[in-house]
Short mmCIF file of C-alpha atoms in Angstrom, two decimals:
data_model
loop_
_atom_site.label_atom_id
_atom_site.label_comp_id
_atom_site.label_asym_id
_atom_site.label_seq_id
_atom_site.Cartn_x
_atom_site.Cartn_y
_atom_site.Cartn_z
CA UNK U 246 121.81 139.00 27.66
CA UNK U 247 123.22 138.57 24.20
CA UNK U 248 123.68 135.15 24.50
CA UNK U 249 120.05 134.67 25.89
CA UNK U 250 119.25 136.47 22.11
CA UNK U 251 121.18 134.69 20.43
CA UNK U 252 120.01 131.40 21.53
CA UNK U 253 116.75 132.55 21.32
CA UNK U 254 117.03 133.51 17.58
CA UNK U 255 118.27 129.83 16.89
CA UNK U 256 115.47 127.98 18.73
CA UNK U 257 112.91 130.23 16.14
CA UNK U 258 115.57 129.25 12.63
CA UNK U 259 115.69 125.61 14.37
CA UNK U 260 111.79 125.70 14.68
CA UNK U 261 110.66 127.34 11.80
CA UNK U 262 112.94 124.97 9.15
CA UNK U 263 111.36 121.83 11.11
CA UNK U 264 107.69 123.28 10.24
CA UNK U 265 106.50 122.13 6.51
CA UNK U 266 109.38 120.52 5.58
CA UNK U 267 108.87 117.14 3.94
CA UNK U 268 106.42 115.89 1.23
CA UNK U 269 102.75 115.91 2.21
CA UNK U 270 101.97 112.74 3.21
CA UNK U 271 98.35 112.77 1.67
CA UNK U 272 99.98 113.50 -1.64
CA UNK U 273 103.07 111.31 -1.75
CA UNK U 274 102.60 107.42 -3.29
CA UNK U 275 104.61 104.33 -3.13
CA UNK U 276 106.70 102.90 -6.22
CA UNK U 277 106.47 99.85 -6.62
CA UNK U 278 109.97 99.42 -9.21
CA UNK U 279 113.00 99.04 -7.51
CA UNK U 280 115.82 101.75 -9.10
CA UNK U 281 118.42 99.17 -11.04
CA UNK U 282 121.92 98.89 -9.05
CA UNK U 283 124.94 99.77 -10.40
CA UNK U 284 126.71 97.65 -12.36
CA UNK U 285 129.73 96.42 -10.13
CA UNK U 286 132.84 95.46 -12.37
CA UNK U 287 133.66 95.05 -16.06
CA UNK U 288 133.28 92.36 -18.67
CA UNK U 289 135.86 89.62 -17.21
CA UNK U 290 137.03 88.34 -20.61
CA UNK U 291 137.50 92.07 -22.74
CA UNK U 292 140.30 95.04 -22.12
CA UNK U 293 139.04 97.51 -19.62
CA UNK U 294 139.69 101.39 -20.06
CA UNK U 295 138.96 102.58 -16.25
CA UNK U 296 137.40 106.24 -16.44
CA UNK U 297 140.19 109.10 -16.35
CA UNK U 298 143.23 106.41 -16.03
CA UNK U 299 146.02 105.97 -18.72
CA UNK U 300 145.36 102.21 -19.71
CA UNK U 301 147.94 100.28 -22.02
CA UNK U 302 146.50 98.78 -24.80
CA UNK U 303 149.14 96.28 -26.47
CA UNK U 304 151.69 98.95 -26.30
CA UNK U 305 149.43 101.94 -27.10
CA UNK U 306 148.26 104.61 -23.92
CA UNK U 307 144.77 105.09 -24.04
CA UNK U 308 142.47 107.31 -21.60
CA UNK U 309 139.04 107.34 -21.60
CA UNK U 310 136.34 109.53 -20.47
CA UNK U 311 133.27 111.48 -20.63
CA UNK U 312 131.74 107.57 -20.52
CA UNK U 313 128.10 107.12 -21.04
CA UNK U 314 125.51 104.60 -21.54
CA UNK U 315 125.85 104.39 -24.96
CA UNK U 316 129.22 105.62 -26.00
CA UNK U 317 132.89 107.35 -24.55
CA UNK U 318 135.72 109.84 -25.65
CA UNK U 319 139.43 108.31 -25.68
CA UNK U 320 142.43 110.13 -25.73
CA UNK U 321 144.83 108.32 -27.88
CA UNK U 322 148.25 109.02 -29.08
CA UNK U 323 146.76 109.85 -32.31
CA UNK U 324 144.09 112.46 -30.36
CA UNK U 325 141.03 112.30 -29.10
CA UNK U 326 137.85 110.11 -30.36
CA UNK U 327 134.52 109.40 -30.18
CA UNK U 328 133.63 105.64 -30.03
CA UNK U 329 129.93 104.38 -29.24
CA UNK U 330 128.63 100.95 -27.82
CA UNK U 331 129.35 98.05 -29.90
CA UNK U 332 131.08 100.50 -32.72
CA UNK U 333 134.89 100.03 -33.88
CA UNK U 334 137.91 102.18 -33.22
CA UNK U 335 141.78 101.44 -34.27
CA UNK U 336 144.55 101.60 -32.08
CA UNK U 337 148.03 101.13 -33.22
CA UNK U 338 146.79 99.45 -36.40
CA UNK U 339 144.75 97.22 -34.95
CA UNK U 340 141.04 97.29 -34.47
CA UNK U 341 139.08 96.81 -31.07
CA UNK U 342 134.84 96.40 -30.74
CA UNK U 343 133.71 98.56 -28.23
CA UNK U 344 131.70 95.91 -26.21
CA UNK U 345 130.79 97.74 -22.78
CA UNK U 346 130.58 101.17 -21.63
CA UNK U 347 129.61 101.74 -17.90
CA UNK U 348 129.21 105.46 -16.62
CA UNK U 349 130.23 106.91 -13.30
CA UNK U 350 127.73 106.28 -10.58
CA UNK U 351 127.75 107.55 -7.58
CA UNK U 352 126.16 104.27 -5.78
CA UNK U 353 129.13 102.45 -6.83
CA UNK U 354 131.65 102.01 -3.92
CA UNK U 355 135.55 102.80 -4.98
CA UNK U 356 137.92 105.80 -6.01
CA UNK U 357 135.48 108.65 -8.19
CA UNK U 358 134.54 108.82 -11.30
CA UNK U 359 134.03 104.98 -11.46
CA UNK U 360 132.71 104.71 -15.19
CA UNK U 361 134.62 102.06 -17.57
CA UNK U 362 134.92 100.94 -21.10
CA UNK U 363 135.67 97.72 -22.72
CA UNK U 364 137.16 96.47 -25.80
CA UNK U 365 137.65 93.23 -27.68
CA UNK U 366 140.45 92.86 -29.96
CA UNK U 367 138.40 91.97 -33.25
#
C-alpha cells in the first residue's frame, strides 16, 4: 500500500514538471547569427602562458590567470601583475608584448580552465 503511494506521488511530480515547461512556442523566434566558436589553440609563432600552469619563460616561472578578452593577471617571481592585450610587461629584464589573450570556455574540449596568454619577446 505504501509503495502503491509512493508511486503514485511520483507519477503527479513526474506529470506536473512535464506541464508548462518550455518556452511558448508562439512567443519564441529564430536567430539568425550563429554564436562564434571558441578559439581552438594559441598563436603558433609567440610564448604561450596556459591558464593556471607554471610556464618557463627564458628561465623565469610565470603563471597566469584570471584571463580575459582583453587582458590577464601573472604571477611572477617578482609578484603578481596586471598585463592587458597588446600592452608590455618585463620579465627577468627583458620585455614581452602581450599579443593574445584567450579566456576559459567551456565549449572548448581539453583539461579546465582552458584560457591562454601569449607573448612576443619585443
Amino acid at each position: 500500500m505504501r509503495c502503491a503511494a509512493i508511486a503514485t506521488g511520483l507519477a503527479l511530480l513526474v506529470g506536473a514538471s512535464a506541464c508548462g515547461s518550455g518556452p511558448d512556442p508562439a512567443s519564441t523566434s529564430t536567430s539568425t547569427s550563429t554564436p562564434s566558436a571558441p578559439q581552438e589553440s594559441p598563436m603558433a609563432d609567440a610564448i604561450v602562458l596556459k591558464q593556471n600552469l607554471p610556464t618557463r619563460v627564458d628561465g623565469t616561472r610565470v603563471v597566469a590567470y584570471n584571463v580575459t578578452d582583453d587582458g590577464a593577471g601573472l604571477q611572477t617571481p617578482d609578484g603578481r601583475v596586471s598585463v592587458d592585450l597588446d600592452g608590455t610587461v618585463e620579465l627577468d629584464g627583458r620585455s614581452y608584448t602581450v599579443v593574445e589573450t584567450v579566456p576559459h570556455s567551456d565549449e572548448r574540449e581539453g583539461t579546465k580552465p582552458n584560457g591562454w596568454v601569449s607573448l612576443r619577446r619585443r
